[in-house]
Tab-separated table of C-alpha atoms in Angstrom:
chain	number	residue	atom	x	y	z
A	1	MET	CA	-69.747	83.322	15.271
A	2	SER	CA	-66.329	84.578	16.262
A	3	PHE	CA	-63.027	84.696	14.117
A	4	VAL	CA	-59.413	85.361	15.022
A	5	ASN	CA	-58.604	88.800	13.709
A	6	ARG	CA	-54.985	89.527	12.800
A	7	GLN	CA	-54.225	93.266	12.812
A	8	LEU	CA	-51.229	95.233	11.895
A	9	ARG	CA	-51.123	98.064	14.318
A	10	LEU	CA	-48.644	100.952	13.968
A	11	LYS	CA	-45.809	100.652	16.603
A	12	SER	CA	-43.553	103.478	15.614
A	13	ARG	CA	-43.289	106.034	12.871
A	14	PRO	CA	-41.121	105.149	10.023
A	15	GLU	CA	-38.204	107.147	8.898
A	16	GLY	CA	-37.527	106.551	5.338
A	17	LEU	CA	-38.796	103.264	4.064
A	18	VAL	CA	-41.115	101.288	6.199
A	19	ARG	CA	-39.658	98.483	8.520
A	20	GLN	CA	-41.415	95.334	9.679
A	21	ASP	CA	-40.779	96.519	13.304
A	22	ASN	CA	-42.697	99.618	12.748
A	23	PHE	CA	-45.730	97.351	13.252
A	24	GLU	CA	-47.081	94.934	15.805
A	25	LEU	CA	-49.047	91.887	14.501
A	26	HIS	CA	-51.931	91.739	17.129
A	27	GLU	CA	-54.569	88.861	17.301
A	28	GLN	CA	-57.912	89.204	18.935
A	29	PRO	CA	-61.450	87.623	18.455
A	30	THR	CA	-63.940	89.671	16.243
A	31	GLY	CA	-66.426	89.773	19.003
A	32	GLU	CA	-70.194	90.060	18.835
A	33	LEU	CA	-71.795	92.381	16.169
A	34	ALA	CA	-74.129	95.074	17.232
A	35	GLU	CA	-77.340	95.780	15.539
A	36	GLY	CA	-76.750	97.454	12.164
A	37	GLN	CA	-73.224	95.994	11.697
A	38	ALA	CA	-71.715	93.520	9.396
A	39	LEU	CA	-68.403	91.600	9.505
A	40	VAL	CA	-66.374	91.682	6.340
A	41	ARG	CA	-63.553	89.134	5.548
A	42	VAL	CA	-60.866	91.221	3.925
A	43	LEU	CA	-59.605	89.742	0.562
A	44	TYR	CA	-57.422	92.274	-0.909
A	45	LEU	CA	-55.661	95.419	0.222
A	46	SER	CA	-54.642	98.244	-1.892
A	47	MET	CA	-51.061	99.411	-1.572
A	48	ASP	CA	-50.906	103.096	-2.026
A	49	PRO	CA	-48.334	105.831	-1.504
A	50	THR	CA	-50.863	107.640	0.702
A	51	ASN	CA	-50.347	104.673	3.248
A	52	ARG	CA	-46.919	106.090	3.925
A	53	VAL	CA	-48.255	109.529	4.362
A	54	TRP	CA	-50.751	108.315	6.825
A	55	MET	CA	-47.992	106.844	9.073
A	56	SER	CA	-46.431	110.178	9.403
A	57	ASP	CA	-47.314	112.820	12.063
A	58	ILE	CA	-47.608	115.699	9.547
A	59	PRO	CA	-50.601	117.791	8.430
A	60	GLN	CA	-52.524	115.974	5.841
A	61	TYR	CA	-56.046	115.549	4.470
A	62	MET	CA	-56.962	112.783	6.980
A	63	PRO	CA	-55.670	112.492	10.642
A	64	PRO	CA	-52.496	110.418	10.809
A	65	VAL	CA	-52.800	106.938	12.104
A	66	ALA	CA	-52.199	106.951	15.803
A	67	ILE	CA	-49.586	104.690	17.485
A	68	GLY	CA	-51.369	101.575	18.497
A	69	GLU	CA	-54.078	101.864	15.960
A	70	VAL	CA	-54.830	99.444	13.084
A	71	MET	CA	-53.130	100.704	9.987
A	72	ARG	CA	-55.474	102.460	7.767
A	73	GLY	CA	-55.865	101.022	4.227
A	74	LEU	CA	-58.273	100.669	1.429
A	75	GLY	CA	-59.430	97.195	0.399
A	76	LEU	CA	-62.289	94.935	-0.347
A	77	GLY	CA	-63.801	91.846	1.044
A	78	ARG	CA	-66.970	89.806	1.529
A	79	VAL	CA	-69.581	89.922	4.257
A	80	VAL	CA	-69.368	86.776	6.441
A	81	ALA	CA	-71.781	87.719	9.215
A	82	SER	CA	-74.475	90.391	9.388
A	83	ARG	CA	-76.895	92.254	11.632
A	84	SER	CA	-77.277	94.914	9.142
A	85	ALA	CA	-80.301	95.849	6.964
A	86	GLN	CA	-77.964	97.071	4.338
A	87	TYR	CA	-75.275	94.364	3.970
A	88	ALA	CA	-76.095	90.573	3.607
A	89	VAL	CA	-73.783	87.603	3.852
A	90	GLY	CA	-71.920	87.189	0.597
A	91	ASP	CA	-72.111	90.951	-0.276
A	92	LEU	CA	-68.891	92.338	-1.733
A	93	VAL	CA	-67.929	95.684	-0.267
A	94	GLN	CA	-65.042	98.163	-0.677
A	95	GLY	CA	-63.701	100.804	1.778
A	96	LEU	CA	-61.150	101.623	4.414
A	97	VAL	CA	-61.043	98.141	5.761
A	98	GLY	CA	-57.563	98.552	7.414
A	99	TRP	CA	-54.503	96.228	7.520
A	100	GLN	CA	-56.342	93.306	9.121
A	101	ASP	CA	-58.320	90.049	8.234
A	102	TYR	CA	-61.718	91.272	9.386
A	103	ALA	CA	-63.360	94.674	9.358
A	104	VAL	CA	-66.671	95.908	10.784
A	105	VAL	CA	-69.170	97.725	8.495
A	106	ASP	CA	-71.765	99.942	10.420
A	107	ASP	CA	-74.912	101.057	8.718
A	108	LYS	CA	-74.373	104.447	10.379
A	109	ARG	CA	-71.385	104.964	8.191
A	110	ALA	CA	-72.740	103.480	5.026
A	111	LYS	CA	-71.441	106.415	2.977
A	112	ASP	CA	-67.889	105.321	3.669
A	113	TRP	CA	-68.559	101.968	1.870
A	114	VAL	CA	-69.291	100.899	-1.649
A	115	LYS	CA	-71.292	97.884	-2.175
A	116	LEU	CA	-70.051	96.063	-5.323
A	117	PRO	CA	-71.772	93.568	-7.596
A	118	PRO	CA	-71.582	90.093	-6.077
A	119	LYS	CA	-70.093	88.864	-9.353
A	120	PRO	CA	-68.119	91.806	-10.749
A	121	PRO	CA	-67.370	92.016	-14.435
A	122	VAL	CA	-63.722	92.300	-13.957
A	123	PRO	CA	-61.340	90.542	-11.483
A	124	LEU	CA	-61.375	91.839	-7.898
A	125	PRO	CA	-57.762	93.296	-7.973
A	126	THR	CA	-58.815	95.343	-10.883
A	127	LEU	CA	-61.568	96.822	-8.868
A	128	LEU	CA	-58.860	98.404	-6.626
A	129	GLY	CA	-56.722	99.395	-9.669
A	130	ALA	CA	-57.891	100.270	-13.169
A	131	CYS	CA	-61.524	100.299	-12.142
A	132	GLY	CA	-61.147	101.562	-8.637
A	133	PHE	CA	-59.469	104.602	-7.028
A	134	SER	CA	-56.441	104.422	-9.271
A	135	GLY	CA	-58.458	104.548	-12.411
A	136	ILE	CA	-60.856	107.166	-10.964
A	137	THR	CA	-57.882	109.454	-10.047
A	138	ALA	CA	-56.622	109.123	-13.629
A	139	TYR	CA	-60.110	109.636	-15.143
A	140	TYR	CA	-60.894	112.812	-13.337
A	141	GLY	CA	-57.335	114.189	-13.452
A	142	LEU	CA	-57.671	114.293	-17.195
A	143	THR	CA	-61.391	115.123	-17.625
A	144	GLU	CA	-61.912	117.641	-14.992
A	145	ILE	CA	-58.737	118.802	-13.135
A	146	ALA	CA	-56.510	119.243	-16.284
A	147	PRO	CA	-58.587	118.237	-19.298
A	148	VAL	CA	-56.398	117.052	-22.155
A	149	GLN	CA	-57.447	117.829	-25.668
A	150	PRO	CA	-56.765	115.977	-28.955
A	151	GLY	CA	-53.470	116.839	-30.446
A	152	GLU	CA	-51.956	118.107	-27.207
A	153	THR	CA	-48.919	116.538	-25.560
A	154	LEU	CA	-49.527	114.934	-22.171
A	155	VAL	CA	-46.651	113.932	-19.975
A	156	VAL	CA	-47.282	111.417	-17.124
A	157	SER	CA	-44.661	110.686	-14.376
A	158	ALA	CA	-44.634	107.288	-12.603
A	159	ALA	CA	-46.209	106.173	-15.863
A	160	ALA	CA	-45.888	102.382	-15.235
A	161	GLY	CA	-47.659	102.582	-11.894
A	162	SER	CA	-51.168	102.102	-10.958
A	163	VAL	CA	-52.476	105.713	-11.722
A	164	GLY	CA	-49.972	106.708	-14.309
A	165	SER	CA	-50.500	103.653	-16.552
A	166	ILE	CA	-54.225	104.312	-16.716
A	167	ALA	CA	-53.764	108.185	-17.119
A	168	GLY	CA	-51.585	107.644	-20.140
A	169	GLN	CA	-54.120	105.286	-21.682
A	170	ILE	CA	-56.951	107.711	-21.025
A	171	GLY	CA	-54.854	110.484	-22.676
A	172	LYS	CA	-54.603	108.225	-25.802
A	173	LEU	CA	-58.385	107.722	-25.858
A	174	ARG	CA	-58.735	111.491	-25.742
A	175	GLY	CA	-56.486	111.956	-28.756
A	176	ALA	CA	-53.372	113.246	-27.008
A	177	ARG	CA	-49.763	112.529	-27.717
A	178	VAL	CA	-48.610	110.774	-24.579
A	179	VAL	CA	-45.174	110.676	-23.108
A	180	GLY	CA	-44.497	108.495	-20.036
A	181	ILE	CA	-41.727	108.845	-17.466
A	182	ALA	CA	-40.728	105.434	-15.786
A	183	GLY	CA	-37.692	103.959	-14.262
A	184	GLY	CA	-35.744	101.417	-16.359
A	185	PRO	CA	-35.744	100.101	-20.023
A	186	ASP	CA	-38.293	97.384	-19.304
A	187	LYS	CA	-40.914	99.686	-17.904
A	188	CYS	CA	-40.337	102.032	-20.828
A	189	ARG	CA	-40.762	99.325	-23.290
A	190	HIS	CA	-43.956	98.284	-21.483
A	191	LEU	CA	-45.321	101.796	-21.850
A	192	ILE	CA	-44.877	101.779	-25.568
A	193	ASP	CA	-45.309	98.171	-26.602
A	194	ASP	CA	-48.148	97.179	-24.272
A	195	LEU	CA	-49.949	100.366	-23.254
A	196	GLY	CA	-49.539	102.456	-26.544
A	197	PHE	CA	-47.716	105.497	-25.290
A	198	ASP	CA	-46.154	107.511	-28.070
A	199	ALA	CA	-42.821	107.902	-26.197
A	200	ALA	CA	-41.212	106.894	-22.822
A	201	VAL	CA	-38.299	108.514	-20.881
A	202	ASP	CA	-36.187	106.580	-18.410
A	203	TYR	CA	-35.523	108.800	-15.515
A	204	LYS	CA	-32.801	106.388	-14.457
A	205	ALA	CA	-30.704	107.109	-17.617
A	206	ASP	CA	-28.002	109.863	-17.547
A	207	ASP	CA	-29.527	111.664	-20.405
A	208	TRP	CA	-33.124	111.599	-19.296
A	209	LYS	CA	-33.584	115.297	-19.471
A	210	GLN	CA	-32.368	115.440	-23.100
A	211	ALA	CA	-34.584	112.467	-23.737
A	212	LEU	CA	-37.587	114.371	-22.281
A	213	ALA	CA	-36.728	117.405	-24.497
A	214	ALA	CA	-36.610	115.193	-27.596
A	215	ALA	CA	-39.872	113.482	-26.702
A	216	THR	CA	-41.637	116.725	-26.295
A	217	PRO	CA	-40.553	118.935	-29.336
A	218	ASP	CA	-43.705	121.079	-29.200
A	219	GLY	CA	-43.679	121.485	-25.405
A	220	VAL	CA	-46.057	119.984	-22.724
A	221	HIS	CA	-49.674	121.008	-22.584
A	222	VAL	CA	-50.712	118.784	-19.572
A	223	ASN	CA	-48.550	117.283	-16.929
A	224	PHE	CA	-50.074	114.395	-14.887
A	225	GLU	CA	-47.810	114.596	-11.918
A	226	ASN	CA	-47.319	111.668	-9.477
A	227	VAL	CA	-43.645	112.211	-8.493
A	228	GLY	CA	-42.449	115.674	-7.746
A	229	GLY	CA	-38.807	116.555	-7.208
A	230	PRO	CA	-36.370	116.736	-10.248
A	231	VAL	CA	-38.805	114.893	-12.449
A	232	MET	CA	-41.601	117.620	-11.982
A	233	ARG	CA	-39.152	120.511	-12.269
A	234	ALA	CA	-37.913	119.111	-15.630
A	235	VAL	CA	-41.436	118.725	-17.002
A	236	LEU	CA	-42.625	122.102	-15.774
A	237	SER	CA	-39.602	123.646	-17.655
A	238	ARG	CA	-40.986	122.041	-20.786
A	239	MET	CA	-44.527	123.298	-20.525
A	240	VAL	CA	-46.174	125.663	-22.947
A	241	ASN	CA	-47.653	129.002	-21.829
A	242	GLY	CA	-50.986	128.265	-20.179
A	243	GLY	CA	-50.234	124.666	-19.584
A	244	ARG	CA	-52.135	122.646	-17.073
A	245	VAL	CA	-50.885	120.449	-14.147
A	246	ALA	CA	-52.943	117.716	-12.490
A	247	LEU	CA	-51.031	117.315	-9.248
A	248	CYS	CA	-51.837	113.900	-8.124
A	249	GLY	CA	-48.899	112.884	-5.894
A	250	LEU	CA	-45.369	113.800	-4.829
A	251	ILE	CA	-44.080	110.255	-4.074
A	252	ALA	CA	-40.497	111.352	-4.287
A	253	ASN	CA	-40.965	113.305	-0.945
A	254	TYR	CA	-42.908	110.584	1.021
A	255	THR	CA	-39.898	108.814	2.346
A	256	SER	CA	-37.334	111.511	2.249
A	257	GLY	CA	-38.311	113.139	5.662
A	258	ALA	CA	-37.530	116.625	4.120
A	259	LYS	CA	-39.607	119.400	2.689
A	260	PRO	CA	-38.008	120.251	-0.674
A	261	ALA	CA	-37.188	123.941	-1.260
A	262	ASP	CA	-38.064	123.742	-5.001
A	263	ASP	CA	-38.075	126.815	-7.101
A	264	TYR	CA	-41.446	126.847	-8.892
A	265	SER	CA	-41.262	130.299	-10.284
A	266	VAL	CA	-41.863	128.754	-13.707
A	267	ILE	CA	-45.566	128.479	-12.653
A	268	ILE	CA	-45.656	132.265	-12.621
A	269	VAL	CA	-43.627	132.848	-15.681
A	270	LYS	CA	-45.544	130.387	-17.843
A	271	ARG	CA	-48.853	131.154	-16.223
A	272	LEU	CA	-49.469	127.576	-15.508
A	273	THR	CA	-52.572	126.200	-13.687
A	274	VAL	CA	-51.687	123.722	-11.037
A	275	ARG	CA	-54.464	121.941	-9.325
A	276	GLY	CA	-54.151	119.350	-6.562
A	277	PHE	CA	-56.868	116.665	-6.092
A	278	LEU	CA	-57.778	113.363	-4.384
A	279	ALA	CA	-59.594	110.341	-5.501
A	280	PHE	CA	-61.561	110.501	-2.427
A	281	ASP	CA	-63.204	113.738	-3.829
A	282	TYR	CA	-64.963	111.439	-6.436
A	283	ARG	CA	-65.669	108.395	-4.188
A	284	ASP	CA	-69.370	108.402	-5.208
A	285	SER	CA	-68.734	108.650	-8.862
A	286	GLN	CA	-70.529	105.969	-11.004
A	287	ARG	CA	-69.744	107.509	-14.442
A	288	ALA	CA	-65.972	106.926	-14.048
A	289	VAL	CA	-66.418	103.393	-12.829
A	290	GLN	CA	-68.777	102.439	-15.494
A	291	ASP	CA	-66.585	104.013	-18.236
A	292	LEU	CA	-63.501	102.298	-16.916
A	293	ILE	CA	-65.047	98.974	-16.647
A	294	GLY	CA	-66.376	99.319	-20.221
A	295	TRP	CA	-62.923	100.244	-21.568
A	296	VAL	CA	-61.271	97.360	-19.707
A	297	ARG	CA	-63.717	94.961	-21.046
A	298	GLU	CA	-63.560	96.224	-24.594
A	299	GLY	CA	-59.723	96.001	-24.379
A	300	ARG	CA	-59.307	99.892	-24.841
A	301	ILE	CA	-57.476	100.065	-21.529
A	302	LYS	CA	-55.150	97.378	-20.241
A	303	ALA	CA	-55.284	96.785	-16.570
A	304	GLY	CA	-52.337	95.260	-14.836
A	305	GLU	CA	-51.611	94.333	-11.177
A	306	THR	CA	-48.629	93.164	-9.204
A	307	ILE	CA	-50.138	90.886	-6.597
A	308	GLU	CA	-48.338	89.867	-3.426
A	309	ASP	CA	-49.587	87.619	-0.555
A	310	GLY	CA	-49.891	87.812	3.241
A	311	LEU	CA	-51.149	90.295	5.626
A	312	GLU	CA	-47.931	90.051	7.771
A	313	ASN	CA	-45.925	91.123	4.664
A	314	ALA	CA	-47.913	94.510	4.147
A	315	PRO	CA	-45.094	96.821	5.445
A	316	LEU	CA	-42.394	95.489	3.199
A	317	VAL	CA	-44.764	95.187	0.204
A	318	LEU	CA	-45.682	98.784	0.502
A	319	ASN	CA	-41.974	99.750	0.038
A	320	ARG	CA	-42.047	98.319	-3.559
A	321	LEU	CA	-43.920	101.486	-4.520
A	322	PHE	CA	-40.869	103.585	-3.553
A	323	GLU	CA	-38.333	101.196	-4.819
A	324	GLY	CA	-40.030	101.159	-8.177
A	325	SER	CA	-40.199	97.313	-8.324
A	326	ASN	CA	-43.856	97.019	-9.190
A	327	THR	CA	-45.773	97.461	-12.505
A	328	GLY	CA	-49.338	98.557	-12.491
A	329	LYS	CA	-51.548	98.322	-9.456
A	330	LEU	CA	-49.766	96.906	-6.278
A	331	VAL	CA	-52.184	94.690	-4.395
A	332	LEU	CA	-51.888	92.637	-1.349
A	333	ARG	CA	-53.988	89.299	-1.230
A	334	VAL	CA	-55.009	88.723	2.421
A	335	ALA	CA	-57.278	85.714	1.817
A	336	ALA	CA	-58.279	83.600	-1.043
A	337	GLU	CA	-61.492	84.343	-2.955
A	338	ALA	CA	-64.351	82.043	-1.884
């Protein structure tokens, strides 16, 4: 059985925000499966800041996507045809499916894929957000990378986003006082009223640095950093001696095309511990996923997604991450769930 597979292939490397003409929408038949392969119908794609990094020809933790290649992307889908001993028709799988309608799973690379329960206990988009890599990132950032303790002050940047919103809620579960930084009064209200943060700082306000100081009268013990740039510098200046930083992302730099010449001498002066990490380091963790699913089902963590439609819209949908126009996890629906 053959299907028409639409693929978004990288045509040129973006400068700044992503443009539609940076990609070519290509159609081709899926072809015959080899022994040990299965064909997956992509249902949802995870829209992540790292997608933008992968488009750039710069040193990074994975090779850049080459011109003419299908755009790399995390997602999930169901097996629609199989010659595999590990994947049967109807199985739900998660992995680097790419920006396309169909992906091939190979038994030889089984470690790159996660087989999910056929009837998950949470909605599928939540498996890409609060109970997926976003939640896993937040979980290990605050339990292993920069463990936050009861009574400490935790500051989370990009706090209304997919990772930050979960990080803040995990901080509350661990007994911390949580301050979120987000863009706009609506997002700040969401952090406090819906997610239970103790305080929120609107970085778009003229007096945001004064607001940050007022919200952290005892200093900052742990910084869960997603943004970089002026936001990160301001938070570092508020940190206590011996504070810890979980450096998750630097989204402010991803579309600037420049390498910031920031002065991070405060790291030395305050003897801070700064540790970068990736969710992919913990791709095999079941403990985090089980805890996150439990917390979501119990209502102790609120999962939220912004869902857009249409594979062809992926490049412009991705820009919402850098424009700050999404709340929670940004997910692209490629096909309706069967």
